[in-house]
CSV table of C-alpha atoms in Angstrom, one decimal:
chain,number,residue,atom,x,y,z
A,158,MET,CA,-14.9,40.6,69.2
A,159,SER,CA,-11.9,41.8,67.5
A,160,LYS,CA,-10.7,45.2,68.2
A,161,LEU,CA,-8.3,45.5,65.4
A,162,PRO,CA,-9.0,47.3,62.5
A,163,LEU,CA,-10.1,44.8,59.2
A,164,ASN,CA,-7.5,45.1,56.5
A,165,ARG,CA,-7.9,45.2,52.9
A,166,ARG,CA,-8.2,41.7,52.4
A,167,HIS,CA,-10.4,41.0,55.0
A,168,VAL,CA,-12.7,43.4,54.1
A,169,LEU,CA,-12.5,42.5,50.2
A,170,ALA,CA,-13.3,39.1,51.5
A,171,GLY,CA,-16.5,39.9,53.8
A,172,LEU,CA,-18.1,42.1,50.8
A,173,GLY,CA,-18.4,38.4,49.4
A,174,ALA,CA,-17.0,36.6,46.4
A,175,THR,CA,-18.6,37.5,42.6
A,176,LEU,CA,-17.8,35.6,39.8
A,177,ALA,CA,-16.9,37.5,36.6
A,178,THR,CA,-20.1,37.0,34.2
A,179,PRO,CA,-18.9,36.0,30.9
A,180,ALA,CA,-19.8,39.6,29.5
A,181,LEU,CA,-17.3,40.7,32.0
A,182,MET,CA,-14.4,38.5,30.7
A,183,GLY,CA,-11.6,40.0,28.5
A,184,ARG,CA,-12.4,43.6,28.5
A,185,ALA,CA,-9.7,45.9,28.2
A,186,HIS,CA,-8.4,47.1,31.6
A,187,ALA,CA,-8.6,50.6,30.7
A,188,ALA,CA,-11.9,52.0,32.2
A,189,GLU,CA,-15.0,52.1,30.8
A,190,VAL,CA,-17.0,54.5,33.4
A,191,THR,CA,-15.4,56.7,35.9
A,192,LEU,CA,-17.8,57.0,39.0
A,193,ARG,CA,-16.5,60.0,41.5
A,194,LEU,CA,-17.8,59.0,44.9
A,195,HIS,CA,-18.2,62.1,47.2
A,196,HIS,CA,-18.2,62.2,51.0
A,197,PHE,CA,-17.8,64.3,54.2
A,198,LEU,CA,-15.4,62.8,56.8
A,199,PRO,CA,-11.4,63.1,56.4
A,200,ALA,CA,-9.3,60.4,54.8
A,201,VAL,CA,-8.4,58.9,57.6
A,202,ALA,CA,-11.7,58.1,58.4
A,203,PRO,CA,-12.0,54.3,58.7
A,204,MET,CA,-14.9,54.1,56.3
A,205,HIS,CA,-13.1,55.4,53.8
A,206,ASN,CA,-10.1,53.7,54.6
A,207,GLU,CA,-12.1,49.9,55.1
A,208,VAL,CA,-15.1,50.2,53.4
A,209,PHE,CA,-15.2,52.5,50.4
A,210,LEU,CA,-11.4,51.9,49.0
A,211,PRO,CA,-12.0,48.1,49.3
A,212,TRP,CA,-15.3,48.4,47.7
A,213,ALA,CA,-14.0,50.5,45.3
A,214,ALA,CA,-11.0,47.8,44.1
A,215,LYS,CA,-13.6,45.0,44.1
A,216,LEU,CA,-15.5,47.1,41.2
A,217,ALA,CA,-12.6,47.2,39.3
A,218,GLU,CA,-11.5,43.7,39.7
A,219,GLU,CA,-14.8,42.1,39.0
A,220,SER,CA,-15.3,44.2,35.8
A,221,ASP,CA,-11.8,43.7,34.7
A,222,GLY,CA,-11.2,47.0,35.0
A,223,ALA,CA,-14.2,48.8,33.3
A,224,ILE,CA,-15.4,50.6,36.3
A,225,GLU,CA,-13.3,53.0,37.9
A,226,VAL,CA,-14.5,54.9,41.1
A,227,GLN,CA,-12.4,57.7,42.3
A,228,ILE,CA,-13.0,58.6,46.1
A,229,PHE,CA,-13.3,62.4,47.3
A,230,PRO,CA,-13.3,62.7,50.9
A,231,ALA,CA,-13.8,65.7,53.1
A,232,MET,CA,-16.6,67.5,50.8
A,233,GLN,CA,-13.4,68.1,48.3
A,234,LEU,CA,-16.2,68.3,45.3
A,235,GLY,CA,-17.3,71.5,46.8
A,236,GLY,CA,-20.7,72.2,48.7
A,237,LYS,CA,-21.7,70.9,52.6
A,238,PRO,CA,-22.8,67.6,54.1
A,239,PRO,CA,-26.5,68.5,53.6
A,240,GLN,CA,-26.3,68.5,50.4
A,241,LEU,CA,-24.9,65.2,49.2
A,242,ALA,CA,-28.1,63.9,47.9
A,243,ASP,CA,-28.7,66.8,45.8
A,244,GLN,CA,-25.3,66.5,44.3
A,245,VAL,CA,-26.0,62.8,43.9
A,246,ARG,CA,-29.1,63.7,41.9
A,247,LYS,CA,-27.9,66.6,40.3
A,248,GLY,CA,-24.7,65.0,38.7
A,249,VAL,CA,-22.3,66.9,40.6
A,250,ALA,CA,-21.2,63.2,41.8
A,251,ASP,CA,-21.9,59.8,40.7
A,252,ILE,CA,-22.1,58.3,44.4
A,253,ALA,CA,-22.3,60.1,47.7
A,254,TRP,CA,-22.4,59.0,51.3
A,255,ALA,CA,-25.1,61.0,52.9
A,256,LEU,CA,-26.8,61.2,56.2
A,257,PRO,CA,-30.6,61.8,55.6
A,258,THR,CA,-30.8,63.6,59.6
A,259,TYR,CA,-29.1,66.3,57.5
A,260,THR,CA,-32.3,67.6,56.2
A,261,THR,CA,-34.5,67.0,58.5
A,262,GLY,CA,-38.4,66.3,57.2
A,263,ARG,CA,-37.0,65.5,53.6
A,264,TYR,CA,-36.4,61.7,53.7
A,265,PRO,CA,-39.0,61.2,56.7
A,266,VAL,CA,-38.9,57.2,56.3
A,267,ALA,CA,-35.2,56.8,56.5
A,268,GLU,CA,-35.1,59.7,59.3
A,269,THR,CA,-37.0,57.2,61.5
A,270,MET,CA,-34.3,54.8,62.5
A,271,GLY,CA,-32.5,58.0,64.2
A,272,LEU,CA,-35.1,58.2,66.9
A,273,PRO,CA,-33.9,58.2,70.2
A,274,PHE,CA,-33.5,54.3,71.1
A,275,MET,CA,-34.1,53.2,67.4
A,276,ALA,CA,-30.3,51.6,67.8
A,277,LYS,CA,-29.0,48.1,68.7
A,278,ASP,CA,-25.4,47.0,67.6
A,279,ALA,CA,-24.8,48.7,63.8
A,280,GLU,CA,-25.2,45.4,62.1
A,281,GLU,CA,-28.8,44.8,63.8
A,282,THR,CA,-29.8,48.3,62.9
A,283,SER,CA,-28.4,48.7,59.3
A,284,VAL,CA,-30.4,45.3,58.4
A,285,ALA,CA,-33.8,46.5,60.1
A,286,LEU,CA,-33.3,50.0,58.4
A,287,PHE,CA,-32.5,48.1,54.5
A,288,LYS,CA,-35.8,46.2,55.4
A,289,LEU,CA,-37.6,49.3,55.8
A,290,MET,CA,-36.6,50.9,53.6
A,291,GLU,CA,-37.6,48.1,51.0
A,292,GLU,CA,-41.0,48.1,52.6
A,293,PHE,CA,-41.7,51.7,53.5
A,294,GLY,CA,-39.3,53.8,51.2
A,295,GLU,CA,-40.3,53.3,47.5
A,296,GLY,CA,-39.5,56.8,45.7
A,297,GLU,CA,-38.1,58.5,48.9
A,298,PHE,CA,-34.9,59.2,46.8
A,299,ARG,CA,-36.2,60.7,43.7
A,300,GLY,CA,-33.6,60.7,40.8
A,301,MET,CA,-31.2,58.2,42.9
A,302,LYS,CA,-30.3,54.7,43.2
A,303,PRO,CA,-29.9,53.5,46.7
A,304,LEU,CA,-26.7,51.2,47.4
A,305,ALA,CA,-26.8,50.9,50.9
A,306,PHE,CA,-28.5,51.9,53.6
A,307,TRP,CA,-26.9,51.5,57.1
A,308,SER,CA,-26.2,52.8,60.9
A,309,HIS,CA,-24.0,53.1,63.3
A,310,ASP,CA,-23.9,51.8,66.7
A,311,GLY,CA,-25.7,53.1,69.6
A,312,GLY,CA,-24.7,56.6,70.6
A,313,LYS,CA,-22.8,57.8,73.5
A,314,LEU,CA,-22.7,61.6,75.3
A,315,HIS,CA,-18.9,62.6,75.4
A,316,MET,CA,-18.5,65.6,77.4
A,317,ARG,CA,-15.5,68.2,78.1
A,318,ASP,CA,-15.7,67.8,81.7
A,319,ALA,CA,-18.1,65.4,84.3
A,320,PRO,CA,-19.5,62.3,82.8
A,321,VAL,CA,-23.7,62.3,82.3
A,322,ARG,CA,-25.2,59.7,84.8
A,323,THR,CA,-28.7,61.1,84.8
A,324,ALA,CA,-30.7,63.7,83.6
A,325,ALA,CA,-29.7,66.6,86.5
A,326,ASP,CA,-26.0,66.3,84.8
A,327,LEU,CA,-27.6,67.7,81.6
A,328,GLN,CA,-29.4,70.5,83.2
A,329,GLY,CA,-28.2,73.8,81.3
A,330,LYS,CA,-25.4,71.8,79.8
A,331,LYS,CA,-25.2,72.6,75.7
A,332,ILE,CA,-24.8,69.7,73.5
A,333,ARG,CA,-24.1,69.4,69.5
A,334,SER,CA,-27.5,66.5,68.9
A,335,PRO,CA,-26.9,64.7,66.1
A,336,ASN,CA,-30.5,65.2,64.5
A,337,ALA,CA,-34.0,66.7,65.4
A,338,GLY,CA,-35.7,63.7,67.1
A,339,MET,CA,-32.3,63.1,69.9
A,340,GLY,CA,-32.5,67.3,69.8
A,341,GLU,CA,-35.9,67.2,71.7
A,342,LEU,CA,-35.2,64.0,74.3
A,343,LEU,CA,-32.4,66.1,75.0
A,344,THR,CA,-34.3,69.6,75.2
A,345,ALA,CA,-37.2,67.9,77.4
A,346,LEU,CA,-34.3,66.2,80.0
A,347,GLY,CA,-32.8,69.8,80.5
A,348,ALA,CA,-30.0,70.0,78.0
A,349,GLU,CA,-29.4,73.3,75.6
A,350,THR,CA,-28.8,71.8,72.4
A,351,VAL,CA,-27.3,72.8,68.7
A,352,PHE,CA,-27.3,71.0,65.6
A,353,PHE,CA,-24.2,71.8,63.2
A,354,PRO,CA,-22.4,68.8,60.6
A,355,VAL,CA,-20.1,66.9,62.8
A,356,THR,CA,-17.5,68.3,60.5
A,357,GLU,CA,-17.9,71.5,62.5
A,358,MET,CA,-17.8,69.7,65.9
A,359,VAL,CA,-14.2,70.1,66.7
A,360,VAL,CA,-14.2,74.2,66.7
A,361,GLY,CA,-17.7,74.1,69.0
A,362,LEU,CA,-15.8,71.7,71.7
A,363,SER,CA,-12.6,73.2,71.3
A,364,ASN,CA,-13.6,76.9,71.9
A,365,GLY,CA,-16.3,75.8,74.4
A,366,VAL,CA,-19.5,76.6,72.5
A,367,ILE,CA,-20.8,73.4,73.4
A,368,ASP,CA,-20.2,71.1,76.4
A,369,GLY,CA,-20.4,68.0,75.0
A,370,CYS,CA,-21.6,66.1,71.9
A,371,CYS,CA,-23.5,62.8,71.3
A,372,LEU,CA,-22.2,60.3,69.1
A,373,PRO,CA,-20.8,56.8,68.4
A,374,TYR,CA,-17.0,56.2,69.7
A,375,GLU,CA,-16.5,55.4,65.8
A,376,VAL,CA,-16.2,59.2,65.3
A,377,VAL,CA,-13.8,59.4,68.4
A,378,PRO,CA,-10.3,58.5,66.2
A,379,PRO,CA,-10.7,61.0,62.9
A,380,PHE,CA,-11.8,64.1,65.3
A,381,LYS,CA,-9.6,63.2,68.1
A,382,LEU,CA,-12.9,63.4,70.6
A,383,HIS,CA,-10.5,61.9,72.9
A,384,GLU,CA,-8.7,64.6,73.3
A,385,LEU,CA,-11.3,67.2,73.2
A,386,THR,CA,-13.7,65.6,76.0
A,387,LYS,CA,-12.8,64.2,79.6
A,388,SER,CA,-15.8,61.2,80.2
A,389,SER,CA,-18.3,59.5,77.7
A,390,SER,CA,-21.4,58.1,79.2
A,391,GLU,CA,-23.6,55.1,77.2
A,392,ALA,CA,-26.6,53.4,77.6
A,393,ALA,CA,-26.6,50.1,80.2
A,394,ALA,CA,-25.3,47.1,78.8
A,395,GLY,CA,-28.3,45.0,76.9
A,396,ALA,CA,-30.3,48.3,76.5
A,397,ARG,CA,-30.9,50.0,73.1
A,398,GLY,CA,-28.6,52.6,72.4
A,399,LEU,CA,-29.4,56.4,72.9
A,400,TYR,CA,-29.7,56.7,68.6
A,401,ALA,CA,-28.2,55.9,65.6
A,402,ASN,CA,-28.4,58.1,62.7
A,403,THR,CA,-29.3,56.7,59.1
A,404,ASN,CA,-26.4,56.6,56.7
A,405,ALA,CA,-27.4,56.2,52.7
A,406,LEU,CA,-24.9,55.4,49.9
A,407,LEU,CA,-26.8,56.8,46.9
A,408,MET,CA,-26.3,56.4,43.2
A,409,ASN,CA,-27.5,59.2,40.3
A,410,GLU,CA,-29.8,57.4,38.8
A,411,ARG,CA,-29.1,58.6,35.2
A,412,THR,CA,-25.7,57.5,35.9
A,413,TYR,CA,-26.9,54.0,36.6
A,414,GLU,CA,-29.0,53.6,33.9
A,415,SER,CA,-26.7,54.8,31.4
A,416,LEU,CA,-24.2,51.7,32.3
A,417,SER,CA,-24.4,48.6,30.2
A,418,ASP,CA,-26.5,46.0,31.5
A,419,ASP,CA,-23.5,43.6,32.5
A,420,LEU,CA,-22.1,46.1,34.3
A,421,ARG,CA,-25.5,47.5,35.7
A,422,LYS,CA,-25.9,43.7,37.5
A,423,LEU,CA,-22.3,44.0,39.1
A,424,ILE,CA,-23.2,47.7,40.8
A,425,ASP,CA,-26.3,45.6,41.8
A,426,ASP,CA,-24.2,42.2,43.2
A,427,ASN,CA,-22.0,44.3,45.1
A,428,SER,CA,-25.1,46.7,47.2
A,429,GLY,CA,-28.0,46.1,49.0
A,430,LEU,CA,-29.0,44.7,51.8
A,431,GLU,CA,-25.4,42.4,52.1
A,432,LEU,CA,-23.7,45.3,51.6
A,433,SER,CA,-25.4,47.1,54.3
A,434,ARG,CA,-25.0,44.6,56.4
A,435,HIS,CA,-21.4,44.5,55.9
A,436,MET,CA,-21.1,48.0,56.7
A,437,GLY,CA,-22.9,47.8,60.1
A,438,LYS,CA,-20.4,44.9,60.7
A,439,VAL,CA,-17.3,46.7,60.0
A,440,THR,CA,-18.4,49.7,62.1
A,441,HIS,CA,-19.5,47.6,65.1
A,442,GLU,CA,-16.4,45.1,65.2
A,443,SER,CA,-13.9,47.0,63.9
A,444,PHE,CA,-14.7,50.9,64.3
A,445,GLU,CA,-16.9,51.3,67.3
A,446,ALA,CA,-14.4,49.1,69.4
A,447,ALA,CA,-11.6,51.0,67.8
A,448,GLY,CA,-12.7,54.4,69.2
A,449,ARG,CA,-13.7,52.9,72.6
A,450,GLU,CA,-10.2,51.5,72.9
A,451,LEU,CA,-8.7,55.0,71.9
A,452,VAL,CA,-11.0,56.7,74.7
A,453,GLU,CA,-9.9,53.8,77.2
A,454,GLU,CA,-6.1,54.3,76.5
A,455,THR,CA,-6.4,58.2,76.7
A,456,GLY,CA,-7.6,57.7,80.4
A,457,ASN,CA,-10.9,59.4,79.9
A,458,GLU,CA,-13.9,58.3,81.8
A,459,ILE,CA,-16.0,56.3,80.9
A,460,VAL,CA,-19.6,55.5,83.0
A,461,GLU,CA,-22.9,53.2,82.0
A,462,ILE,CA,-26.1,55.0,82.6
A,463,ASP,CA,-28.3,52.5,84.4
A,464,ALA,CA,-31.2,51.1,83.4
A,465,ALA,CA,-34.1,52.5,85.8
A,466,GLU,CA,-32.7,55.9,84.5
A,467,ILE,CA,-32.6,54.7,80.7
A,468,ALA,CA,-36.0,54.0,81.7
A,469,THR,CA,-37.3,57.4,82.4
A,470,TRP,CA,-35.1,59.1,79.2
A,471,LYS,CA,-37.5,56.5,76.8
A,472,GLU,CA,-40.6,58.0,78.8
A,473,ALA,CA,-40.0,61.5,78.1
A,474,ALA,CA,-39.0,60.4,74.6
A,475,GLU,CA,-42.8,59.7,73.9
A,476,PRO,CA,-43.5,63.2,72.6
A,477,VAL,CA,-40.7,62.8,70.2
A,478,TYR,CA,-42.3,59.6,68.7
A,479,ALA,CA,-45.8,61.0,68.5
A,480,ASN,CA,-44.3,64.3,66.8
A,481,TRP,CA,-42.4,61.9,64.0
A,482,ILE,CA,-45.6,59.8,63.8
A,483,ALA,CA,-47.8,63.0,62.7
A,484,ARG,CA,-44.9,64.0,60.7
A,485,LEU,CA,-45.0,60.4,58.6
A,486,ASP,CA,-48.7,60.8,58.2
A,487,GLU,CA,-48.4,64.2,56.9
A,488,ALA,CA,-46.1,62.9,54.0
A,489,GLY,CA,-48.6,60.5,53.5
A,490,HIS,CA,-47.5,57.5,55.1
A,491,ASP,CA,-48.8,55.5,57.8
A,492,GLY,CA,-46.6,57.0,60.9
A,493,THR,CA,-48.3,54.3,63.5
A,494,ALA,CA,-47.8,51.3,61.2
A,495,ILE,CA,-44.1,52.3,60.1
A,496,LEU,CA,-42.6,53.0,64.2
A,497,ALA,CA,-44.2,49.8,64.7
A,498,ARG,CA,-42.3,47.9,61.9
A,499,VAL,CA,-39.5,49.4,63.0
A,500,ASN,CA,-39.6,48.3,66.4
A,501,GLU,CA,-40.4,44.8,65.0
A,502,LEU,CA,-37.2,44.7,63.3
A,503,LEU,CA,-34.9,45.6,65.9
A,504,ASP,CA,-36.5,43.1,68.0
A,505,GLN,CA,-36.0,40.1,65.3
A,506,GLY,CA,-32.4,41.4,65.3
A,507,ALA,CA,-30.2,40.9,62.4
């Protein structure tokens, strides 16, 4: 597994080669359509540089310049991260990277993959998530066209001081939870949980409002998490990760429908299952590895939560699953079937 970030040429190749259709040949190089892509992380974030920029370049190249994607990182178009999906639906942005878990209960099928222990490596989880949404998520993002669904690697517990080896180490600790499901589990294990967007986490760690957070290693570099914490705890090798939040790349449906047939096809050819797989693969092989390496180089302690301890945490998560099944049922879904399908897809692998 390479620990080096993928360069632009490699990422473009990884997205796959799509030949220009006759309708795209000979277009003028002036853009016919400009799409604004909005997201919440700073421009130094790996996802911005190693996925979104190459993706935008690929659309421009294959459309012979007819499509221009302008990328606005760090909420430059205004608003807060939980508002990104609504910004796409309302047309404030044409495309956005949104986290359904920031609006708990609104996109319950997509949020299911954020439950505790519903994570393998990012590529496998991303493929499972995309297939789950194909089967159960129709209509969940009304007014929007999902372009990709992906996941990060399993989250780790990053602490300001001593590492977490057992639930006893969580007693009374204030932890920033990544979503509602993990918040329920951490509370059951004895922690005091809070939730706010990842963009506000630095302040919380710096001023001691929180003792730690639950995040993948990929978030370490852009937020200098290695400088704010002294230890990281990860699930035993071979076990499922603690959690993995759902990510969605969404496009305004009206904007998509307004495109010419050939440009819509070009968008289709550069989205869907393979884009989801690619985003998960790059996240796992490049972003996660680079973040962990930075933690190691800083000299922070990395510990493994052993399999027996993880087993007790999974037992503690049973009420979390039951609550989520009830929530899915209330939303008109078959919650039991969805949870069973998630586990089946994860067990099948990518």
